[in-house]
PDB file of N, CA and C in Angstrom:
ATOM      1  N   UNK A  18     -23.026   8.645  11.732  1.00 89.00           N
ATOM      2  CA  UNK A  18     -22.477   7.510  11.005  1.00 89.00           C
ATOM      3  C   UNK A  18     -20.945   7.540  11.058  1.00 89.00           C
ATOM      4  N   UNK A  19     -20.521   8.668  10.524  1.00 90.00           N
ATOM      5  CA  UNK A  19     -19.063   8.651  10.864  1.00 90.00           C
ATOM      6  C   UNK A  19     -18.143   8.330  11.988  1.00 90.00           C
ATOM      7  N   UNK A  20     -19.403   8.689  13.459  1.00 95.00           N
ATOM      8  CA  UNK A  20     -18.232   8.404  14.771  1.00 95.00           C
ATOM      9  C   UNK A  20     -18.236   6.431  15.158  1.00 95.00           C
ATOM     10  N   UNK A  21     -19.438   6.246  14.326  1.00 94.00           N
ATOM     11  CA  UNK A  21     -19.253   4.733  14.267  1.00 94.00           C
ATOM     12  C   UNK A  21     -18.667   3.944  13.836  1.00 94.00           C
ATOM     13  N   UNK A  22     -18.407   4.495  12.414  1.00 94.00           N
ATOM     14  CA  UNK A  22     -16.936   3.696  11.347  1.00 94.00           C
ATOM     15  C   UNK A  22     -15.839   4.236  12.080  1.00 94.00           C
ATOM     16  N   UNK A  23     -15.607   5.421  12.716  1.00 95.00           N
ATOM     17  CA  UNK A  23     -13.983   5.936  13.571  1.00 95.00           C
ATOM     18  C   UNK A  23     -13.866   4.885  14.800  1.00 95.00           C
ATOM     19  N   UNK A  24     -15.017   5.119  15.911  1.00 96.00           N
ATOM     20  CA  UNK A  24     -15.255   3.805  16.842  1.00 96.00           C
ATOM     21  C   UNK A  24     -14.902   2.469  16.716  1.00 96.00           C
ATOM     22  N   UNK A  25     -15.537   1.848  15.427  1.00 95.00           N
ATOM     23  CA  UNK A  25     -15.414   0.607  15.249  1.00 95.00           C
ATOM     24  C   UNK A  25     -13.790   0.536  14.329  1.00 95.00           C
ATOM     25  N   UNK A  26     -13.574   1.307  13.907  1.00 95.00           N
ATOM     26  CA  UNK A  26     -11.887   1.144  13.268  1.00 95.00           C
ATOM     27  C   UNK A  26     -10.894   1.288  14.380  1.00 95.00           C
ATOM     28  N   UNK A  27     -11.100   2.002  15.301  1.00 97.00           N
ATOM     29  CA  UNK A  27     -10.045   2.002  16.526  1.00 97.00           C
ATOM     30  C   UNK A  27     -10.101   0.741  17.410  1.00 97.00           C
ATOM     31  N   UNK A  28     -11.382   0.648  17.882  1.00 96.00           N
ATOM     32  CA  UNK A  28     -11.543  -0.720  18.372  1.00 96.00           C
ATOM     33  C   UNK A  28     -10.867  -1.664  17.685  1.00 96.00           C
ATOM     34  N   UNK A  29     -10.946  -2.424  16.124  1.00 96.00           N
ATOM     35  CA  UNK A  29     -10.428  -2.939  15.425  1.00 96.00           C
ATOM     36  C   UNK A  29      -9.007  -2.949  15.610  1.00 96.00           C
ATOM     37  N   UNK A  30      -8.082  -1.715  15.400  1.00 96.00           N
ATOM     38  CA  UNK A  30      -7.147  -1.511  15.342  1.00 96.00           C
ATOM     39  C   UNK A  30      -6.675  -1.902  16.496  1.00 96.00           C
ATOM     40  N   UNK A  31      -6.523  -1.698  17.833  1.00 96.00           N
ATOM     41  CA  UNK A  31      -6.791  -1.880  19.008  1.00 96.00           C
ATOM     42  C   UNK A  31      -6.630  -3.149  19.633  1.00 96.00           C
ATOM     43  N   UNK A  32      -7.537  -3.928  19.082  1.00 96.00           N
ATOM     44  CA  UNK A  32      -8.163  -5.511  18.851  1.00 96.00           C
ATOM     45  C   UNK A  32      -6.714  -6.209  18.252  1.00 96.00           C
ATOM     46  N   UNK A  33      -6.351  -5.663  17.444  1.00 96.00           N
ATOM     47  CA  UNK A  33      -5.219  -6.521  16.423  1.00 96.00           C
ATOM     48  C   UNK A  33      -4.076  -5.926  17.095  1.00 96.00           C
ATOM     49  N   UNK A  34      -3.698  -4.936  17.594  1.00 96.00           N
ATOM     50  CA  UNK A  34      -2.538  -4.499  18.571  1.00 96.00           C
ATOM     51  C   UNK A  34      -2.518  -5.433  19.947  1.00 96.00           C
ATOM     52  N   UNK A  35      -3.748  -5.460  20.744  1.00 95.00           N
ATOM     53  CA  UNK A  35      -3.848  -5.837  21.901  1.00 95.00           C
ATOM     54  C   UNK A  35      -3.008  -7.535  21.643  1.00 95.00           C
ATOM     55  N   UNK A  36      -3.648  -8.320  20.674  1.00 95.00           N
ATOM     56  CA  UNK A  36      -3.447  -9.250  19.654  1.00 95.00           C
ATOM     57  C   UNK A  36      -1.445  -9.690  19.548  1.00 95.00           C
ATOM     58  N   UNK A  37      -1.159  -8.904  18.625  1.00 95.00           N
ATOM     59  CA  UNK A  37      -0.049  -8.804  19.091  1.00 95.00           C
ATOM     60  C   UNK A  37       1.222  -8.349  20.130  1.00 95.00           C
ATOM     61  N   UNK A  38       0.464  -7.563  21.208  1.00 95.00           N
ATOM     62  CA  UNK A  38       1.466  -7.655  22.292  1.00 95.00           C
ATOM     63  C   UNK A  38       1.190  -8.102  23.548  1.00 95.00           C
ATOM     64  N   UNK A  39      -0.326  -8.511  23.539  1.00 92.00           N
ATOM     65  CA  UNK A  39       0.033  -9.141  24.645  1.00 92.00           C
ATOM     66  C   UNK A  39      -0.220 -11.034  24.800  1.00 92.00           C
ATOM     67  N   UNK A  40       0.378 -11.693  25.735  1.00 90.00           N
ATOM     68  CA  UNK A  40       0.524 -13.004  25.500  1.00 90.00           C
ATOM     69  C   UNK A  40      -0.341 -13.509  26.106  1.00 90.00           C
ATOM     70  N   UNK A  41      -1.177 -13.691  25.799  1.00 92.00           N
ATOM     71  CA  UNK A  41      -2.201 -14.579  26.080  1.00 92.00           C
ATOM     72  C   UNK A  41      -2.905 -15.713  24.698  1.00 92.00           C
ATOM     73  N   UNK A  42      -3.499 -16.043  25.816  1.00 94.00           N
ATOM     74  CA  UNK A  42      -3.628 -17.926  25.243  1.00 94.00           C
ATOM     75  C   UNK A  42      -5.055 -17.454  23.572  1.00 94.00           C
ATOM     76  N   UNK A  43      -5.611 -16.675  24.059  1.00 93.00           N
ATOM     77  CA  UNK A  43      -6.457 -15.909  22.908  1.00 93.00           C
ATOM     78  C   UNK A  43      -6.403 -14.826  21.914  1.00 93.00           C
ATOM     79  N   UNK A  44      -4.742 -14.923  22.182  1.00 94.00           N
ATOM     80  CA  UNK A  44      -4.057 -13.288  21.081  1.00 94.00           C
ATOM     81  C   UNK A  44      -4.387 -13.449  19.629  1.00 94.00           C
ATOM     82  N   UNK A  45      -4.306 -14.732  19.093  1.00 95.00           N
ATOM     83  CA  UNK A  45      -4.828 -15.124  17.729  1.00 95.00           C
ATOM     84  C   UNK A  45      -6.300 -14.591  17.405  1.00 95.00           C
ATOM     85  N   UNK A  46      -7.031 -15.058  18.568  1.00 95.00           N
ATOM     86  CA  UNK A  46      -8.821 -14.502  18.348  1.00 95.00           C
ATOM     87  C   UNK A  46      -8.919 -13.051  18.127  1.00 95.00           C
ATOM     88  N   UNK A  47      -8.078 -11.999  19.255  1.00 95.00           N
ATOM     89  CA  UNK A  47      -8.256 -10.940  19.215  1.00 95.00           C
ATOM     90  C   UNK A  47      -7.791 -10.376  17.552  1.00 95.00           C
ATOM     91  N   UNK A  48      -6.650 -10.896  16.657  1.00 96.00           N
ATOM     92  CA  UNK A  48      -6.059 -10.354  15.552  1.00 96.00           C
ATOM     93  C   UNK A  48      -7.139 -11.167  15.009  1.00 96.00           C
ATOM     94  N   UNK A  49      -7.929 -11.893  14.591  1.00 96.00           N
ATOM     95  CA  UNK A  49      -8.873 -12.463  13.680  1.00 96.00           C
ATOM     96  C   UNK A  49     -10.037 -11.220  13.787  1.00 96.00           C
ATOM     97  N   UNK A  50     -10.431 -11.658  15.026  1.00 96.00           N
ATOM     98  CA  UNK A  50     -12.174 -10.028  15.256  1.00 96.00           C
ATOM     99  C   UNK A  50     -11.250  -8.983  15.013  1.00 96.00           C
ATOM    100  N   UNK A  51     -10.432  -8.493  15.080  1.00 96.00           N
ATOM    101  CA  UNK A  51      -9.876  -7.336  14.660  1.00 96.00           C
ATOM    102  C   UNK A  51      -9.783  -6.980  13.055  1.00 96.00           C
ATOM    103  N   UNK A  52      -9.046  -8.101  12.103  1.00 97.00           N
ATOM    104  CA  UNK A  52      -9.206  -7.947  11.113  1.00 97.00           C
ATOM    105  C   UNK A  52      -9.950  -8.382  10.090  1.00 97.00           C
ATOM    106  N   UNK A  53     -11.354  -9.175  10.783  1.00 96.00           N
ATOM    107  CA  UNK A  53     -13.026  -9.509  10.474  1.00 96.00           C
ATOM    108  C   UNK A  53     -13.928  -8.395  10.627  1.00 96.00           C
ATOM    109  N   UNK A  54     -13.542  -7.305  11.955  1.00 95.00           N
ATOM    110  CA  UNK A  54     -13.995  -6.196  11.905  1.00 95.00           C
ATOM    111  C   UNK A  54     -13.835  -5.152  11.005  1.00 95.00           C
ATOM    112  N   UNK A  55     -12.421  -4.716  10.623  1.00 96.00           N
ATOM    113  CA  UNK A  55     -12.295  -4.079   9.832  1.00 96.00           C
ATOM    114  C   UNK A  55     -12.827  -4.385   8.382  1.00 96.00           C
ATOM    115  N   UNK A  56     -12.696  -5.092   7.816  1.00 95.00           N
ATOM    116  CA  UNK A  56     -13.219  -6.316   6.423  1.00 95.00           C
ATOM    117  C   UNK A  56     -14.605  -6.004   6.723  1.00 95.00           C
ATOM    118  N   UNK A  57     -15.124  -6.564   7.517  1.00 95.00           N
ATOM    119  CA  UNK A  57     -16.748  -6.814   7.529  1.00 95.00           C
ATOM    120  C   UNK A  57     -17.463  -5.777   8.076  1.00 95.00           C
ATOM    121  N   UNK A  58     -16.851  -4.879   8.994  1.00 94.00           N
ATOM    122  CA  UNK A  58     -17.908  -4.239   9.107  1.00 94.00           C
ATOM    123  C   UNK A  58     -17.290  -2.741   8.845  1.00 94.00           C
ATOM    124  N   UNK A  59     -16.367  -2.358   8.730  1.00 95.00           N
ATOM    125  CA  UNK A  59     -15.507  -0.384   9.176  1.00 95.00           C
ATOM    126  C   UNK A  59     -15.769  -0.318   7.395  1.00 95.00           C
ATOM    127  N   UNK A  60     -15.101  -1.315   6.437  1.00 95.00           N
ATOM    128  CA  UNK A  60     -14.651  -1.378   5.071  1.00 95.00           C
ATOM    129  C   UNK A  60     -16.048  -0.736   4.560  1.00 95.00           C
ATOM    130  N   UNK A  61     -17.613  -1.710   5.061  1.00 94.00           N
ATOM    131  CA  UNK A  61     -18.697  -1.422   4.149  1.00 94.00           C
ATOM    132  C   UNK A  61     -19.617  -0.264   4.527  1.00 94.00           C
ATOM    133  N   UNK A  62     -18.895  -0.232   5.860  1.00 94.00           N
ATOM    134  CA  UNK A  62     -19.680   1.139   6.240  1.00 94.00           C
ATOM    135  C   UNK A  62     -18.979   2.105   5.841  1.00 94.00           C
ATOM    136  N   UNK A  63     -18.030   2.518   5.338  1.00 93.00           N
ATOM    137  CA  UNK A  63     -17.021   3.883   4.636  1.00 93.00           C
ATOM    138  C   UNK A  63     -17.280   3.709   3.509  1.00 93.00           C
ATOM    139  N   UNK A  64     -17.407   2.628   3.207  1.00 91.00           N
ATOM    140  CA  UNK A  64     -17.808   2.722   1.893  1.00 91.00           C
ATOM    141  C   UNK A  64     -19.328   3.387   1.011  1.00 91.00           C
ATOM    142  N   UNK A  65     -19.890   2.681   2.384  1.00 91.00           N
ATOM    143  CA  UNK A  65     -21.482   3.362   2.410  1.00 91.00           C
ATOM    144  C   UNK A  65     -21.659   5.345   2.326  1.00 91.00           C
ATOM    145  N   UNK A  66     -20.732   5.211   3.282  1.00 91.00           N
ATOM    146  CA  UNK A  66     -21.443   6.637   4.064  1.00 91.00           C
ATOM    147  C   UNK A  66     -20.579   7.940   2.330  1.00 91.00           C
ATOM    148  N   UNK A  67     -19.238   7.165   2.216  1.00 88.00           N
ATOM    149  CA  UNK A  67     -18.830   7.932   0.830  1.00 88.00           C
ATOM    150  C   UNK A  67     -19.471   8.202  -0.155  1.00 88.00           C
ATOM    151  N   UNK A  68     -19.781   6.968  -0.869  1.00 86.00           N
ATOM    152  CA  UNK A  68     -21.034   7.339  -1.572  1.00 86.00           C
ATOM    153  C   UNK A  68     -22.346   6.994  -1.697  1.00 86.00           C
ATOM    154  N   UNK A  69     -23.320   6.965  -0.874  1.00 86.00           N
ATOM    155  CA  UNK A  69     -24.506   7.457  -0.972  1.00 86.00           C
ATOM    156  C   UNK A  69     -25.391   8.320  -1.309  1.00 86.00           C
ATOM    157  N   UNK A  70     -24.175   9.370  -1.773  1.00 84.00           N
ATOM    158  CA  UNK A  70     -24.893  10.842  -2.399  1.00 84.00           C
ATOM    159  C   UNK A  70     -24.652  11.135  -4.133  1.00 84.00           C
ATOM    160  N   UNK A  71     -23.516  10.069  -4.245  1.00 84.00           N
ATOM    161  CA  UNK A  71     -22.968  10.312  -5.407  1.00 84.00           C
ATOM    162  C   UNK A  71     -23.728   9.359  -6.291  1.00 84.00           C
ATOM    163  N   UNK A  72     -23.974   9.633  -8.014  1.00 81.00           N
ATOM    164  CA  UNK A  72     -24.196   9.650  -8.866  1.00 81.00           C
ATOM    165  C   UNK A  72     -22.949   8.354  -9.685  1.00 81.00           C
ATOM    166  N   UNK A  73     -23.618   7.439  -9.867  1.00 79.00           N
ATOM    167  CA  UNK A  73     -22.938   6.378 -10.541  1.00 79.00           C
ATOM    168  C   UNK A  73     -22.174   6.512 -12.230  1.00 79.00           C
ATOM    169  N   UNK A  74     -23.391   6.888 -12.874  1.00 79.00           N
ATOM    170  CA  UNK A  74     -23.218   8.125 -14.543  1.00 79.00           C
ATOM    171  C   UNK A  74     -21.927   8.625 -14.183  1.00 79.00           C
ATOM    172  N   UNK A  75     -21.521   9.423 -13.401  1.00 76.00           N
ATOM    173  CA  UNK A  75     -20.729  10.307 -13.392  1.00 76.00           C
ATOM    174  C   UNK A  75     -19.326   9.914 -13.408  1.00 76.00           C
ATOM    175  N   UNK A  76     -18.859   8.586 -12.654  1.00 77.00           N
ATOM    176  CA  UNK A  76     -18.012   7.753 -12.909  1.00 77.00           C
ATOM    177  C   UNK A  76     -17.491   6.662 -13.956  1.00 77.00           C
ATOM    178  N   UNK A  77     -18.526   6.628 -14.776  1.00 83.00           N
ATOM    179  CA  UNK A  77     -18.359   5.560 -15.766  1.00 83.00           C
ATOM    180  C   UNK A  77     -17.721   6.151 -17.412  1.00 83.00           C
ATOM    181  N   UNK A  78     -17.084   5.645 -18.102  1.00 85.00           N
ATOM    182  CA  UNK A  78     -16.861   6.154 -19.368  1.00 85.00           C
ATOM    183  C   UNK A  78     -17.589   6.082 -20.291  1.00 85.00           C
ATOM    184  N   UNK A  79     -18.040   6.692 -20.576  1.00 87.00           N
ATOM    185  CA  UNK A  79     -19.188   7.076 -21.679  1.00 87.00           C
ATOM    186  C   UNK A  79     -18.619   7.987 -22.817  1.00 87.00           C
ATOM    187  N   UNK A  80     -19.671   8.558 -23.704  1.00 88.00           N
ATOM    188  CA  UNK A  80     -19.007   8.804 -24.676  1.00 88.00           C
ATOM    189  C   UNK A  80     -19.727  10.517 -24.227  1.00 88.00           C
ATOM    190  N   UNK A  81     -20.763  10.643 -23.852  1.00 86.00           N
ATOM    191  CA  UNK A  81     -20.250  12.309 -22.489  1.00 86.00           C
ATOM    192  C   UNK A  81     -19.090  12.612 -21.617  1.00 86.00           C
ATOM    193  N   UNK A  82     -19.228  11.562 -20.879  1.00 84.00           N
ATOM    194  CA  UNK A  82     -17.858  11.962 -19.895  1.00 84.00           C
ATOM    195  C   UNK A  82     -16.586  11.771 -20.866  1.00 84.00           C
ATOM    196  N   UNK A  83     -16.240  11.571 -22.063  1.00 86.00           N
ATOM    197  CA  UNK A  83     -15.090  11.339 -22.873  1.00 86.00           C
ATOM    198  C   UNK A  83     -15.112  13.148 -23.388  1.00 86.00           C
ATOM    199  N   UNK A  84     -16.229  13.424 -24.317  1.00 87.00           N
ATOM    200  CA  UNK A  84     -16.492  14.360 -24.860  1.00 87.00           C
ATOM    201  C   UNK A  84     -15.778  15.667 -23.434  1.00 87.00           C
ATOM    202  N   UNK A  85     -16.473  15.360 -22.536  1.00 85.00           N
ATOM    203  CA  UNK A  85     -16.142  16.302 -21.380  1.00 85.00           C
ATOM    204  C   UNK A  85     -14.652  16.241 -20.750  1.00 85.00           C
ATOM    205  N   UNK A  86     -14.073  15.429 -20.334  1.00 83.00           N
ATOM    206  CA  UNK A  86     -12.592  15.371 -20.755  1.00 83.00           C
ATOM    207  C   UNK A  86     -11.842  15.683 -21.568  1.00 83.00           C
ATOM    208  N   UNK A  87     -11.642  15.396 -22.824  1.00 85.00           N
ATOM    209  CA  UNK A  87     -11.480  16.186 -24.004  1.00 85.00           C
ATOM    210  C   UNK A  87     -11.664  17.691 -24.001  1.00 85.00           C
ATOM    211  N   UNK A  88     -12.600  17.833 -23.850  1.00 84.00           N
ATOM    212  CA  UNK A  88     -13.020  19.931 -23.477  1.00 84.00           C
ATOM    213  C   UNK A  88     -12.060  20.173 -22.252  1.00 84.00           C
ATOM    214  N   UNK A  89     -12.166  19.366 -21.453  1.00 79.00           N
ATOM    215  CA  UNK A  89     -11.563  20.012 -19.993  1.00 79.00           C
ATOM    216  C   UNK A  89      -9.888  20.179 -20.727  1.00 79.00           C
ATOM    217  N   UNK A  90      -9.233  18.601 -21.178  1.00 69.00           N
ATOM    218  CA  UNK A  90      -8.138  18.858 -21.688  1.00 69.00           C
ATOM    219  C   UNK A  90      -7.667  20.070 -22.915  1.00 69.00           C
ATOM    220  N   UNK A  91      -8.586  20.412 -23.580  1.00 70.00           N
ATOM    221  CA  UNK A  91      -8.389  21.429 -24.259  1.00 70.00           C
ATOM    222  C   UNK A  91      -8.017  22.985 -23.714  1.00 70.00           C
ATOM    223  N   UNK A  92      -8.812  22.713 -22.158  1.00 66.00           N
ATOM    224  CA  UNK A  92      -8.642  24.870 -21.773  1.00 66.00           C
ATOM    225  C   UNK A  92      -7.537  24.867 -21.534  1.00 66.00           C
ATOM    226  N   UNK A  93      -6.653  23.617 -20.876  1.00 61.00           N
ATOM    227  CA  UNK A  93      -5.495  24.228 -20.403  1.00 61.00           C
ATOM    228  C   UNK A  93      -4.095  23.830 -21.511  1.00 61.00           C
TER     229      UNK A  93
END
């Protein structure tokens, strides 16, 4: 999964460089799929592959994760 979001972000990147330097009559198209690629497809797949393992609870403020902050801020 990872060499596919790196793949498709260089391509992207690439896409929107090629875009701006070279002159051709389709340099606009190339910076659009370039930064439609990144947006639509590099953004939701990193996003995916980050957390899929992780635990939603664990991020949210609650009145555990407060309690547990509080303790953490106390050792030091």
């Amino acid at each position: 999964m990872k060499y596919i979001i790196a793949i498709s972000c260089i391509l992207s990147v690439l896409s929107i460089a090629c875009g701006f330097l070279l002159e051709v009559e389709y340099s606009q198209k190339l910076i659009g799929f370039g930064v439609v690629g990144l947006f639509v497809v590099v953004f939701p797949l990193f996003s995916y592959y980050r957390w899929k393992d992780k635990d939603m609870k664990d991020y949210m403020i609650n009145k555990e994760n407060l309690e547990k902050m509080r303790n953490h801020k106390k050792k030091y």
